[in-house]
Coordinates of C-alpha atoms in Angstrom, one line a residue:
Chain Z
X1 CA -116.4 -120.4 109.7
X2 CA -117.1 -122.9 112.4
X3 CA -117.1 -123.2 116.2
X4 CA -113.8 -125.0 116.3
X5 CA -112.1 -122.1 114.4
X6 CA -113.6 -119.4 116.7
X7 CA -112.8 -121.6 119.8
X8 CA -109.2 -121.7 118.8
X9 CA -109.0 -118.0 118.5
X10 CA -110.7 -117.4 121.9
X11 CA -108.4 -120.0 123.5
X12 CA -105.4 -118.3 122.0
X13 CA -106.4 -115.0 123.4
X14 CA -107.1 -116.4 126.8
X15 CA -103.7 -118.1 127.1
X16 CA -101.9 -115.1 125.7
X17 CA -103.6 -112.8 128.2
X18 CA -102.6 -115.2 131.0
X19 CA -99.0 -115.4 129.8
X20 CA -98.6 -111.6 129.5
X21 CA -98.2 -110.7 133.3
X22 CA -96.0 -113.8 133.8
X23 CA -93.6 -112.9 131.0
X24 CA -93.9 -109.2 131.9
X25 CA -93.0 -109.8 135.6
X26 CA -90.0 -112.0 134.7
X27 CA -88.6 -109.5 132.2
X28 CA -89.1 -106.6 134.6
X29 CA -86.9 -108.6 137.1
X30 CA -84.3 -109.3 134.5
X31 CA -83.9 -105.6 133.5
X32 CA -84.3 -104.3 137.1
X33 CA -81.3 -106.4 138.1
X34 CA -83.3 -108.3 140.6
X35 CA -82.3 -111.8 141.6
X36 CA -83.6 -114.5 139.4
X37 CA -83.2 -118.3 139.4
X38 CA -80.9 -118.4 136.4
X39 CA -78.3 -116.1 138.1
X40 CA -76.3 -118.9 139.6
X41 CA -75.9 -120.7 136.2
X42 CA -75.6 -117.7 133.9
X43 CA -74.1 -115.1 136.2
X44 CA -70.5 -116.1 135.5
X45 CA -71.2 -116.2 131.7
X46 CA -72.8 -112.7 131.9
X47 CA -69.8 -111.2 133.8
X48 CA -67.5 -112.9 131.3
X49 CA -69.2 -111.1 128.5
X50 CA -68.8 -107.7 130.3
X51 CA -65.1 -108.3 130.8
X52 CA -64.8 -109.3 127.1
X53 CA -66.7 -106.1 126.0
X54 CA -64.7 -104.0 128.5
X55 CA -67.9 -102.6 130.0
X56 CA -69.6 -102.5 133.4
X57 CA -73.3 -103.0 134.1
X58 CA -73.4 -99.7 136.1
X59 CA -71.7 -97.7 133.4
X60 CA -74.8 -96.2 131.9
X61 CA -75.2 -94.2 128.6
X62 CA -77.2 -91.2 127.6
X63 CA -79.5 -91.7 124.5
X64 CA -76.7 -90.7 122.1
X65 CA -74.2 -93.2 123.5
X66 CA -76.9 -95.9 123.5
X67 CA -77.9 -95.2 119.9
X68 CA -74.3 -95.2 118.7
X69 CA -73.7 -98.6 120.5
X70 CA -76.8 -100.0 118.7
X71 CA -75.5 -98.7 115.3
X72 CA -72.0 -100.0 115.9
X73 CA -73.2 -103.4 117.0
X74 CA -75.6 -103.7 114.0
X75 CA -73.1 -102.5 111.5
X76 CA -70.6 -105.1 112.8
X77 CA -73.4 -107.8 112.7
X78 CA -74.2 -106.8 109.1
X79 CA -70.5 -107.1 108.0
X80 CA -70.1 -110.5 109.8
X81 CA -73.2 -112.0 108.3
X82 CA -72.3 -110.7 104.8
X83 CA -68.9 -112.3 105.1
X84 CA -70.4 -115.7 106.1
X85 CA -72.9 -115.6 103.2
X86 CA -70.2 -114.7 100.7
X87 CA -67.8 -117.5 101.8
X88 CA -70.2 -120.3 102.7
X89 CA -68.7 -122.6 100.0
X90 CA -65.6 -123.2 102.2
X91 CA -67.5 -123.6 105.5
X92 CA -68.1 -127.0 107.2
X93 CA -71.7 -128.5 107.4
X94 CA -72.3 -128.1 103.7
X95 CA -73.7 -131.5 102.7
X96 CA -75.1 -130.2 99.5
X97 CA -71.8 -128.5 98.4
X98 CA -73.6 -125.2 98.0
X99 CA -71.8 -122.3 96.5
X100 CA -71.6 -118.8 98.1
X101 CA -74.6 -116.5 97.6
X102 CA -74.5 -113.8 95.0
X103 CA -73.3 -110.4 96.4
X104 CA -76.7 -108.6 96.1
X105 CA -78.6 -111.5 97.6
X106 CA -76.1 -111.5 100.4
X107 CA -76.5 -107.8 101.0
X108 CA -80.3 -108.1 101.1
X109 CA -80.2 -111.2 103.4
X110 CA -77.6 -109.6 105.7
X111 CA -79.7 -106.4 106.0
X112 CA -82.8 -108.6 106.5
X113 CA -81.6 -110.7 109.4
X114 CA -79.7 -107.8 111.1
X115 CA -82.9 -105.7 111.1
X116 CA -85.1 -108.6 112.5
X117 CA -87.0 -108.6 109.1
X118 CA -86.0 -112.0 107.7
X119 CA -87.3 -111.2 104.2
X120 CA -86.1 -114.1 102.1
X121 CA -85.5 -113.8 98.4
X122 CA -84.0 -117.3 98.5
X123 CA -85.2 -120.8 99.4
X124 CA -83.5 -121.7 102.7
X125 CA -82.8 -125.4 102.2
X126 CA -81.4 -125.0 98.7
X127 CA -79.4 -121.8 99.2
X128 CA -77.9 -121.8 102.7
X129 CA -75.5 -124.3 104.3
X130 CA -76.2 -125.6 107.7
X131 CA -73.3 -123.5 109.0
X132 CA -74.8 -120.4 107.5
X133 CA -78.2 -121.2 109.0
X134 CA -76.7 -121.8 112.5
X135 CA -73.7 -119.4 112.7
X136 CA -75.1 -116.7 110.5
X137 CA -78.9 -116.5 110.4
X138 CA -79.8 -118.0 113.8
X139 CA -77.2 -115.9 115.6
X140 CA -78.7 -112.8 114.0
X141 CA -82.2 -114.0 115.1
X142 CA -81.0 -113.8 118.7
X143 CA -78.9 -110.6 118.2
X144 CA -81.5 -108.6 116.3
X145 CA -84.3 -109.6 118.7
X146 CA -82.0 -108.7 121.6
X147 CA -81.3 -105.2 120.1
X148 CA -85.1 -104.5 119.7
X149 CA -85.8 -105.5 123.3
X150 CA -82.8 -103.7 124.7
X151 CA -83.8 -100.4 122.9
X152 CA -87.3 -100.8 124.3
X153 CA -86.1 -101.2 127.8
X154 CA -83.9 -98.0 127.4
X155 CA -87.0 -96.2 126.1
X156 CA -89.1 -97.3 129.0
X157 CA -86.4 -96.0 131.4
X158 CA -86.8 -92.7 129.7
X159 CA -90.5 -92.7 130.8
X160 CA -89.8 -94.1 134.2
X161 CA -86.9 -92.1 135.5
X162 CA -87.1 -88.7 136.9
X163 CA -83.7 -87.2 136.7
X164 CA -80.3 -87.4 135.0
X165 CA -79.7 -88.3 131.3
X166 CA -78.8 -92.0 131.5
X167 CA -81.2 -94.5 130.0
X168 CA -79.1 -97.7 130.6
X169 CA -76.2 -99.6 129.2
X170 CA -76.8 -101.2 125.8
X171 CA -74.3 -104.0 126.3
X172 CA -75.9 -104.9 129.7
X173 CA -79.4 -104.9 128.2
X174 CA -78.4 -106.9 125.2
X175 CA -76.5 -109.5 127.2
X176 CA -79.3 -110.0 129.7
X177 CA -81.9 -110.2 127.0
X178 CA -80.1 -113.0 125.2
X179 CA -78.9 -114.9 128.2
X180 CA -81.9 -114.7 130.5
X181 CA -84.9 -114.2 128.2
X182 CA -84.3 -115.7 124.7
X183 CA -81.9 -118.6 125.4
X184 CA -83.7 -120.4 128.2
X185 CA -87.1 -120.3 126.4
X186 CA -85.4 -121.4 123.1
X187 CA -83.7 -124.4 124.7
X188 CA -87.0 -125.6 126.2
X189 CA -88.9 -124.7 123.0
X190 CA -86.4 -126.6 120.7
X191 CA -86.7 -129.7 122.8
X192 CA -90.5 -129.4 122.7
X193 CA -90.4 -129.1 118.9
X194 CA -88.1 -132.1 118.5
X195 CA -90.5 -134.1 120.7
X196 CA -93.2 -133.3 118.3
X197 CA -91.3 -134.4 115.2
X198 CA -89.6 -131.2 114.1
X199 CA -86.3 -132.1 112.4
X200 CA -82.9 -131.5 114.1
X201 CA -80.2 -133.1 112.2
X202 CA -76.9 -132.7 110.3
X203 CA -77.4 -135.7 108.0
X204 CA -78.2 -133.7 104.9
X205 CA -80.9 -134.6 102.4
X206 CA -82.6 -138.0 102.5
X207 CA -84.7 -139.8 99.8
X208 CA -88.1 -141.2 100.7
X209 CA -90.5 -143.5 99.0
X210 CA -93.9 -141.7 98.6
X211 CA -97.3 -143.2 99.1
X212 CA -97.8 -143.3 95.3
X213 CA -94.6 -145.4 94.9
X214 CA -92.3 -142.6 93.6
X215 CA -89.3 -141.2 95.4
X216 CA -88.8 -137.8 96.8
X217 CA -85.7 -136.0 98.2
X218 CA -86.3 -134.1 101.4
X219 CA -83.8 -131.8 103.1
X220 CA -82.9 -132.2 106.7
X221 CA -81.0 -129.8 108.9
X222 CA -80.9 -128.1 112.3
X223 CA -84.5 -126.9 112.0
X224 CA -86.0 -127.0 115.5
X225 CA -83.3 -124.9 117.1
X226 CA -83.9 -122.2 114.5
X227 CA -87.6 -122.5 114.4
X228 CA -88.2 -121.5 118.0
X229 CA -86.0 -118.4 118.0
X230 CA -87.5 -117.5 114.6
X231 CA -90.9 -117.2 116.3
X232 CA -90.0 -116.1 119.7
X233 CA -87.8 -113.3 118.4
X234 CA -90.4 -112.3 115.8
X235 CA -87.8 -112.9 113.1
X236 CA -89.8 -115.2 110.8
X237 CA -87.1 -116.5 108.4
X238 CA -87.8 -120.2 107.7
X239 CA -85.3 -122.9 107.4
X240 CA -87.4 -124.2 104.5
X241 CA -88.7 -122.1 101.6
X242 CA -92.3 -122.8 102.5
X243 CA -91.6 -121.8 106.1
X244 CA -94.0 -123.1 108.8
X245 CA -96.3 -124.9 106.4
X246 CA -93.5 -127.5 106.1
X247 CA -94.2 -130.5 108.4
X248 CA -90.5 -130.7 109.3
X249 CA -90.7 -127.2 110.6
X250 CA -94.2 -127.2 112.1
X251 CA -95.2 -130.8 112.6
X252 CA -98.6 -130.8 114.3
X253 CA -101.6 -128.6 115.1
X254 CA -100.1 -128.5 118.6
X255 CA -96.8 -127.1 117.5
X256 CA -98.7 -124.7 115.3
X257 CA -100.6 -123.3 118.3
X258 CA -97.4 -123.1 120.4
X259 CA -95.5 -121.4 117.6
X260 CA -98.3 -118.8 117.3
X261 CA -98.2 -118.2 121.1
X262 CA -94.4 -117.9 121.0
X263 CA -94.6 -115.1 118.3
X264 CA -96.8 -112.9 120.6
X265 CA -95.5 -114.0 124.0
X266 CA -92.7 -111.4 124.3
X267 CA -94.3 -108.5 122.5
X268 CA -97.4 -108.9 124.7
X269 CA -95.4 -109.6 127.9
X270 CA -93.4 -106.4 127.3
X271 CA -96.6 -104.3 127.8
X272 CA -96.7 -105.8 131.4
X273 CA -93.0 -105.1 131.8
X274 CA -93.6 -101.5 130.8
X275 CA -96.4 -101.2 133.4
X276 CA -94.2 -102.5 136.1
X277 CA -91.2 -100.4 135.2
X278 CA -93.3 -97.1 135.1
X279 CA -95.0 -98.1 138.4
X280 CA -98.5 -98.5 137.0
X281 CA -99.6 -101.9 135.7
X282 CA -102.8 -100.4 134.4
X283 CA -100.8 -98.3 131.9
X284 CA -99.4 -101.6 130.5
X285 CA -102.8 -103.2 130.4
X286 CA -104.3 -100.2 128.5
X287 CA -101.7 -100.6 125.8
X288 CA -102.3 -104.4 125.7
X289 CA -106.0 -103.9 125.3
X290 CA -105.5 -101.4 122.5
X291 CA -103.2 -103.9 120.7
X292 CA -105.7 -106.7 121.3
X293 CA -108.6 -104.8 119.9
X294 CA -106.8 -104.2 116.6
X295 CA -105.5 -107.7 116.5
X296 CA -108.9 -109.3 117.0
X297 CA -110.5 -107.1 114.4
X298 CA -107.9 -108.3 111.9
X299 CA -108.3 -112.0 112.7
X300 CA -112.1 -111.8 112.4
X301 CA -111.9 -110.2 108.9
X302 CA -109.4 -112.7 107.6
X303 CA -111.3 -115.6 109.0
X304 CA -114.6 -114.3 107.5
X305 CA -113.0 -113.6 104.1
X306 CA -111.2 -116.9 103.8
X307 CA -114.4 -118.8 104.7
X308 CA -115.8 -117.7 101.4
X309 CA -114.8 -118.8 98.0
X310 CA -112.8 -116.7 95.5
X311 CA -113.9 -115.5 92.1
X312 CA -111.8 -118.3 90.6
X313 CA -113.5 -120.9 92.7
X314 CA -116.9 -119.5 91.6
X315 CA -115.9 -119.8 88.0
X316 CA -114.8 -123.4 88.6
X317 CA -118.1 -124.2 90.2
X318 CA -116.5 -124.8 93.7
X319 CA -118.2 -123.8 96.9
X320 CA -116.9 -123.6 100.5
X321 CA -113.9 -121.7 102.0
X322 CA -110.7 -120.7 100.2
X323 CA -108.3 -123.6 100.9
X324 CA -105.9 -122.6 98.1
X325 CA -102.4 -122.3 99.5
X326 CA -103.5 -123.7 102.9
X327 CA -102.4 -126.8 104.7
X328 CA -105.2 -129.4 105.2
X329 CA -103.6 -130.0 108.6
X330 CA -104.3 -126.5 109.8
X331 CA -107.5 -125.5 107.9
X332 CA -108.9 -122.1 107.4
X333 CA -109.3 -121.1 111.1
X334 CA -105.7 -121.8 112.1
X335 CA -104.3 -120.4 108.9
X336 CA -106.3 -117.1 109.4
X337 CA -105.1 -116.8 113.0
X338 CA -101.5 -117.4 112.0
X339 CA -101.7 -114.9 109.2
X340 CA -102.9 -112.2 111.6
X341 CA -100.4 -113.2 114.4
X342 CA -97.5 -113.1 112.0
X343 CA -98.3 -109.7 110.5
X344 CA -99.3 -107.8 113.6
X345 CA -96.1 -109.0 115.2
X346 CA -93.6 -108.2 112.5
X347 CA -92.7 -111.8 112.5
X348 CA -93.3 -112.8 108.9
X349 CA -93.3 -116.6 109.4
X350 CA -96.2 -118.2 107.5
X351 CA -98.1 -121.5 107.6
X352 CA -100.1 -120.7 104.4
X353 CA -99.5 -118.9 101.2
X354 CA -100.2 -115.2 101.6
X355 CA -100.4 -114.8 97.9
X356 CA -103.4 -117.3 97.8
X357 CA -105.5 -115.4 100.4
X358 CA -108.7 -113.8 99.1
X359 CA -108.4 -110.2 98.1
X360 CA -109.9 -109.0 101.4
X361 CA -108.2 -111.6 103.4
X362 CA -104.9 -110.5 101.9
X363 CA -105.6 -106.9 102.5
X364 CA -105.6 -107.4 106.3
X365 CA -102.1 -108.7 106.6
X366 CA -101.0 -105.8 104.4
X367 CA -103.0 -103.4 106.6
X368 CA -101.6 -104.9 109.8
X369 CA -98.1 -104.2 108.6
X370 CA -99.2 -100.8 107.4
X371 CA -100.2 -99.9 110.9
X372 CA -96.5 -99.6 111.5
X373 CA -96.0 -103.0 113.3
X374 CA -97.2 -101.5 116.6
X375 CA -100.0 -104.0 117.2
X376 CA -97.8 -106.1 119.4
X377 CA -95.2 -105.6 116.7
X378 CA -91.6 -106.9 116.8
X379 CA -90.0 -107.8 120.1
X380 CA -89.3 -104.4 121.6
X381 CA -89.8 -102.4 118.4
X382 CA -93.5 -102.9 118.5
X383 CA -93.9 -101.4 121.9
X384 CA -91.5 -98.4 121.4
X385 CA -93.4 -97.8 118.1
X386 CA -96.7 -97.9 120.1
X387 CA -95.4 -95.5 122.7
X388 CA -94.8 -93.0 119.9
X389 CA -98.5 -93.4 119.0
X390 CA -99.4 -93.0 122.7
X391 CA -97.6 -89.7 122.8
X392 CA -99.4 -88.6 119.6
X393 CA -102.7 -89.6 121.1
X394 CA -102.0 -87.7 124.3
X395 CA -101.0 -84.7 122.2
X396 CA -104.2 -84.8 120.1
X397 CA -106.2 -85.1 123.3
X398 CA -104.4 -82.1 124.7
X399 CA -105.2 -80.1 121.7
X400 CA -108.9 -81.0 121.9
X401 CA -109.3 -80.0 125.6
X402 CA -106.8 -77.1 125.5
X403 CA -104.4 -78.4 128.1
X404 CA -100.7 -79.2 128.0
X405 CA -100.4 -82.8 127.1
X406 CA -98.7 -85.1 129.6
X407 CA -98.0 -88.8 129.9
X408 CA -97.1 -90.5 133.1
X409 CA -96.8 -87.1 134.7
X410 CA -94.3 -85.8 132.2
X411 CA -95.1 -82.8 130.1
X412 CA -95.1 -83.6 126.3
X413 CA -93.7 -80.5 124.6
X414 CA -92.8 -79.4 121.1
X415 CA -89.5 -81.3 120.9
X416 CA -91.1 -84.7 121.7
X417 CA -94.0 -84.1 119.3
X418 CA -91.6 -83.2 116.4
X419 CA -89.7 -86.4 117.1
X420 CA -92.9 -88.5 117.3
X421 CA -94.0 -87.2 113.9
X422 CA -90.7 -88.1 112.5
X423 CA -91.0 -91.6 114.0
X424 CA -94.5 -92.3 113.0
X425 CA -94.6 -91.0 109.4
X426 CA -91.0 -91.7 108.4
X427 CA -91.4 -95.3 107.6
X428 CA -94.8 -94.9 105.8
X429 CA -93.2 -92.3 103.6
X430 CA -90.3 -94.6 102.9
X431 CA -92.7 -97.4 101.9
X432 CA -94.7 -95.2 99.5
X433 CA -91.6 -93.8 97.8
X434 CA -89.8 -97.1 97.3
X435 CA -93.0 -98.8 96.1
X436 CA -93.6 -96.0 93.6
X437 CA -90.0 -96.4 92.4
X438 CA -90.4 -100.2 92.2
X439 CA -93.6 -100.1 90.1
X440 CA -92.7 -97.1 87.9
X441 CA -89.2 -98.2 86.7
X442 CA -88.3 -101.0 84.4
X443 CA -85.7 -102.2 86.9
X444 CA -88.4 -102.6 89.6
X445 CA -90.9 -104.2 87.2
X446 CA -88.5 -107.1 86.6
X447 CA -89.6 -108.5 90.0
X448 CA -93.3 -108.4 89.4
X449 CA -94.8 -111.7 88.4
X450 CA -98.5 -111.0 88.0
X451 CA -100.3 -108.2 86.1
X452 CA -103.1 -105.9 87.3
X453 CA -104.0 -105.2 90.9
X454 CA -102.4 -108.4 92.1
X455 CA -99.1 -107.4 90.7
X456 CA -99.4 -104.0 92.4
X457 CA -100.3 -105.6 95.7
X458 CA -97.2 -107.8 95.4
X459 CA -95.0 -104.8 95.0
X460 CA -96.7 -102.8 97.8
X461 CA -96.6 -105.8 100.1
X462 CA -92.9 -106.4 99.4
X463 CA -91.8 -102.9 100.4
X464 CA -94.3 -102.5 103.2
X465 CA -93.1 -105.8 104.6
X466 CA -89.4 -105.0 104.2
X467 CA -89.5 -101.4 105.4
X468 CA -91.6 -102.3 108.4
X469 CA -89.3 -105.3 109.1
X470 CA -92.1 -107.9 108.8
X471 CA -90.6 -110.3 106.2
X472 CA -93.7 -112.1 105.0
X473 CA -94.3 -111.9 101.2
X474 CA -96.8 -112.3 98.4
X475 CA -94.9 -115.0 96.6
X476 CA -95.1 -113.6 93.2
X477 CA -92.6 -110.8 93.9
X478 CA -89.2 -112.1 93.2
X479 CA -85.6 -111.0 93.2
X480 CA -83.7 -114.4 92.9
X481 CA -84.0 -117.2 90.4
X482 CA -82.0 -120.4 90.9
X483 CA -82.5 -122.5 87.7
X484 CA -79.8 -125.1 88.5
X485 CA -79.9 -125.4 92.3
X486 CA -76.6 -125.3 94.2
X487 CA -76.6 -121.5 93.7
X488 CA -74.9 -122.2 90.4
X489 CA -76.2 -120.0 87.5
X490 CA -78.5 -118.1 89.8
X491 CA -79.9 -114.8 88.6
X492 CA -80.8 -111.9 90.8
X493 CA -82.8 -108.7 90.3
X494 CA -80.1 -106.5 91.8
X495 CA -82.3 -103.4 91.9
X496 CA -84.9 -105.1 94.1
X497 CA -82.3 -106.7 96.3
X498 CA -80.6 -103.4 97.0
X499 CA -83.7 -101.3 97.3
X500 CA -85.2 -103.8 99.7
X501 CA -81.9 -104.0 101.7
X502 CA -81.7 -100.2 102.2
X503 CA -85.5 -100.0 103.0
X504 CA -85.0 -102.6 105.8
X505 CA -82.1 -100.8 107.3
X506 CA -83.8 -97.3 107.2
X507 CA -87.1 -98.8 108.3
X508 CA -85.5 -100.4 111.3
X509 CA -83.2 -97.8 112.6
X510 CA -85.1 -94.5 111.8
X511 CA -87.9 -95.2 114.4
X512 CA -85.4 -96.8 116.7
X513 CA -83.2 -93.7 116.9
X514 CA -86.2 -91.4 117.2
X515 CA -87.6 -93.5 120.1
X516 CA -84.2 -93.3 121.8
X517 CA -84.2 -89.5 121.3
X518 CA -87.7 -89.3 122.8
X519 CA -86.4 -91.2 125.8
X520 CA -83.5 -88.8 126.1
X521 CA -85.9 -85.9 126.0
X522 CA -88.1 -87.3 128.7
X523 CA -85.7 -89.0 131.1
X524 CA -84.7 -85.9 133.0
X525 CA -88.2 -84.3 133.2
X526 CA -89.8 -83.8 136.5
X527 CA -93.1 -85.7 137.2
X528 CA -96.1 -83.5 137.9
X529 CA -98.6 -85.1 140.3
X530 CA -101.9 -86.0 138.6
X531 CA -104.7 -83.4 139.2
X532 CA -108.3 -83.0 138.4
X533 CA -107.5 -81.8 134.9
X534 CA -105.1 -84.6 134.1
X535 CA -106.2 -86.9 131.3
X536 CA -105.9 -90.5 132.5
X537 CA -104.2 -92.8 130.1
X538 CA -105.2 -96.1 131.7
X539 CA -108.9 -95.9 130.9
X540 CA -111.1 -97.4 128.1
X541 CA -111.6 -93.8 126.8
X542 CA -107.9 -93.5 126.2
X543 CA -107.7 -97.0 124.6
X544 CA -110.4 -95.8 122.1
X545 CA -108.4 -92.6 121.4
X546 CA -105.2 -94.6 120.9
X547 CA -106.8 -97.1 118.5
X548 CA -108.4 -94.2 116.6
X549 CA -105.1 -92.4 116.3
X550 CA -103.3 -95.5 114.9
X551 CA -106.1 -96.1 112.4
X552 CA -106.3 -92.5 111.4
X553 CA -102.6 -92.3 110.6
X554 CA -102.6 -95.6 108.7
X555 CA -105.8 -94.8 106.8
X556 CA -104.6 -91.4 105.7
X557 CA -101.3 -92.8 104.6
X558 CA -102.2 -96.1 102.9
X559 CA -105.8 -96.1 101.8
X560 CA -105.0 -94.7 98.3
X561 CA -102.4 -97.4 97.8
X562 CA -104.7 -100.2 99.2
X563 CA -107.4 -99.0 96.8
X564 CA -105.2 -99.6 93.8
X565 CA -104.4 -103.1 95.0
X566 CA -106.5 -105.5 97.1
X567 CA -109.6 -103.3 97.4
X568 CA -110.0 -102.8 93.7
X569 CA -109.3 -106.5 93.2
X570 CA -112.0 -107.5 95.7
X571 CA -114.5 -105.5 93.6
X572 CA -113.7 -107.3 90.4
X573 CA -114.0 -110.8 89.1
X574 CA -110.4 -111.3 88.3
X575 CA -109.5 -114.9 88.7
X576 CA -106.5 -114.3 90.9
Chain L
X1 CA -37.4 -116.6 90.5
X2 CA -37.1 -113.1 91.9
X3 CA -38.6 -112.5 95.3
X4 CA -40.8 -109.8 93.9
X5 CA -42.2 -112.1 91.2
X6 CA -42.8 -114.8 93.8
X7 CA -44.8 -112.3 95.9
X8 CA -46.8 -111.2 92.8
X9 CA -47.7 -114.8 92.0
X10 CA -48.6 -115.5 95.6
X11 CA -50.8 -112.4 95.6
X12 CA -52.5 -113.5 92.4
X13 CA -53.1 -117.0 93.8
X14 CA -54.6 -115.5 96.9
X15 CA -56.9 -113.3 95.0
X16 CA -57.9 -116.2 92.7
X17 CA -58.7 -118.4 95.8
X18 CA -60.7 -115.6 97.4
X19 CA -62.7 -115.1 94.2
X20 CA -63.4 -118.9 94.1
X21 CA -64.7 -118.7 97.7
X22 CA -67.2 -115.9 97.0
X23 CA -68.1 -117.1 93.5
X24 CA -67.1 -113.9 91.7
X25 CA -68.8 -110.5 91.8
X26 CA -66.1 -108.7 93.8
X27 CA -67.2 -105.5 92.2
X28 CA -70.6 -106.1 93.8
X29 CA -69.0 -106.6 97.2
X30 CA -67.5 -103.1 96.8
X31 CA -71.0 -101.8 96.0
X32 CA -72.4 -103.6 99.1
X33 CA -69.7 -102.2 101.4
X34 CA -70.1 -98.7 100.1
X35 CA -73.9 -98.9 100.3
X36 CA -73.9 -100.2 103.9
X37 CA -71.3 -97.6 104.9
X38 CA -73.4 -94.8 103.4
X39 CA -76.6 -96.0 105.2
X40 CA -74.8 -96.3 108.6
X41 CA -73.0 -93.0 108.1
X42 CA -76.4 -91.4 107.5
X43 CA -77.8 -93.0 110.6
X44 CA -74.8 -91.9 112.6
X45 CA -75.4 -88.4 111.4
X46 CA -79.0 -88.7 112.2
X47 CA -78.2 -89.2 115.9
X48 CA -76.5 -85.8 115.9
X49 CA -79.3 -84.3 113.8
X50 CA -82.0 -85.5 116.3
X51 CA -80.2 -83.6 119.1
X52 CA -81.2 -80.4 117.3
X53 CA -84.8 -81.2 116.7

């Protein structure tokens, strides 16, 4: 550890905290229908979309209608992306003459990008054509991020409104998210990345002479335009197999810093949007602080762990920090911060090899994901997941003091708590069941590369990451082998592809539907004025209670599994 | 050549072309479609189920 590393972490937090109210205020205006600068340019486009969809902005839906629109749109997106993946051999922009993807890889990939997971069993530059990257994967990066944010806004309306049953119009929220939030930032961000040397080209692969005198073929493509939405939308799927550790994707320490900020900018900003929409900015800040506490704790542990050598390094007589799998350009501090940012945010982009982290350092990303991706989390999905935990914390506090729990003046009753329990333990149960299936069957074992606790951790990480829609991976776990390149002769582990695909779909939509149902249950409730006996939810005491609730649920669910993997490994002298 | 035979040959050619586009594994495509349909049908049913929680 050094001062520069800590200074970068502090600077990151300061800038993120400064950006939060700015982004939050802007997004509150976008969803409140207030005038914004971009109206003049994008207004006609927006109205054109509504005409095309046959909807009107003021035609609002109840939670069931909203949920069905989400499912319809996502199913159609899945079908469209699957079709693109399966027919990519005949598409334009295919300089490598790549064949279409195998059916099971296509299913997994389509599920992955539609659910904002971006788990990748393939290497991007050797498997996907430029057309697939742009018209398939990047489009879903926008669409899936848009769905997450739209659902959150609908859920927040459930908390903010005081009568009726409507929580908004899905098509209106989705269109405004993509047009007014994601696109403008991505256009500016792409130009910034290109200015820093990130590749944006259709020219195909190029051969370079290396410093040592040899030659090397490097793949070029439309990288910058995909890179920015990949981070901003917390998608995470890289154009290149090595993701943001590739200089063509993440060229300098400056781009690295900006990319990390862009991962958390919207999830953090949405806490401020929430505060504004419910009429109390302090409520938004309380959630932001709870998220930040958990985030900082994770960063500190990873940085401390990676600053020490591993058992293998000891055996080799090496001292110093663990630089295995890390870019010299970024070093330990920046790699640790990136690992924490990408796993609290359900992004999954990486600038270092997660597999090469120390046992304890690797346990934190796994633990971050295991918290349910609510510490900032995915765009939209993180905050609606966190709001379920807020209701659980309010309920626990109500039990302790013997009062009817309420949040933002609305009574939290049996129906809401039943839904909250479904929403908070559904995905953890899914993770544990599919991991058990994956490690206990011969079909699942085909994907495990390493033996012992590392192999178990790879499996646990794979399904925790997929079901929680993160997308980062411990590299040893595989479902796709491409011996000849060009997708020719590729072999897949069908079991892992399908199990992962189904896990991503259920892990995405189960909490989403529950959150919408909670919004539907709350939207028509009357607001009771705060009295002397009302527990405040915008104070440090509540932040502590909320953090404790999240940790309690995660610990009770995942500690036994973590013990079998990274924790037991950190107590042994295994050389990997 | 009889019209019905021409149609059969055209159909066979079309299927062969489609298979070359996707690189085989049409049986797998059916599995994918059925699996996705089952998952979304379950989620659709869940919306109704959550009303009764």
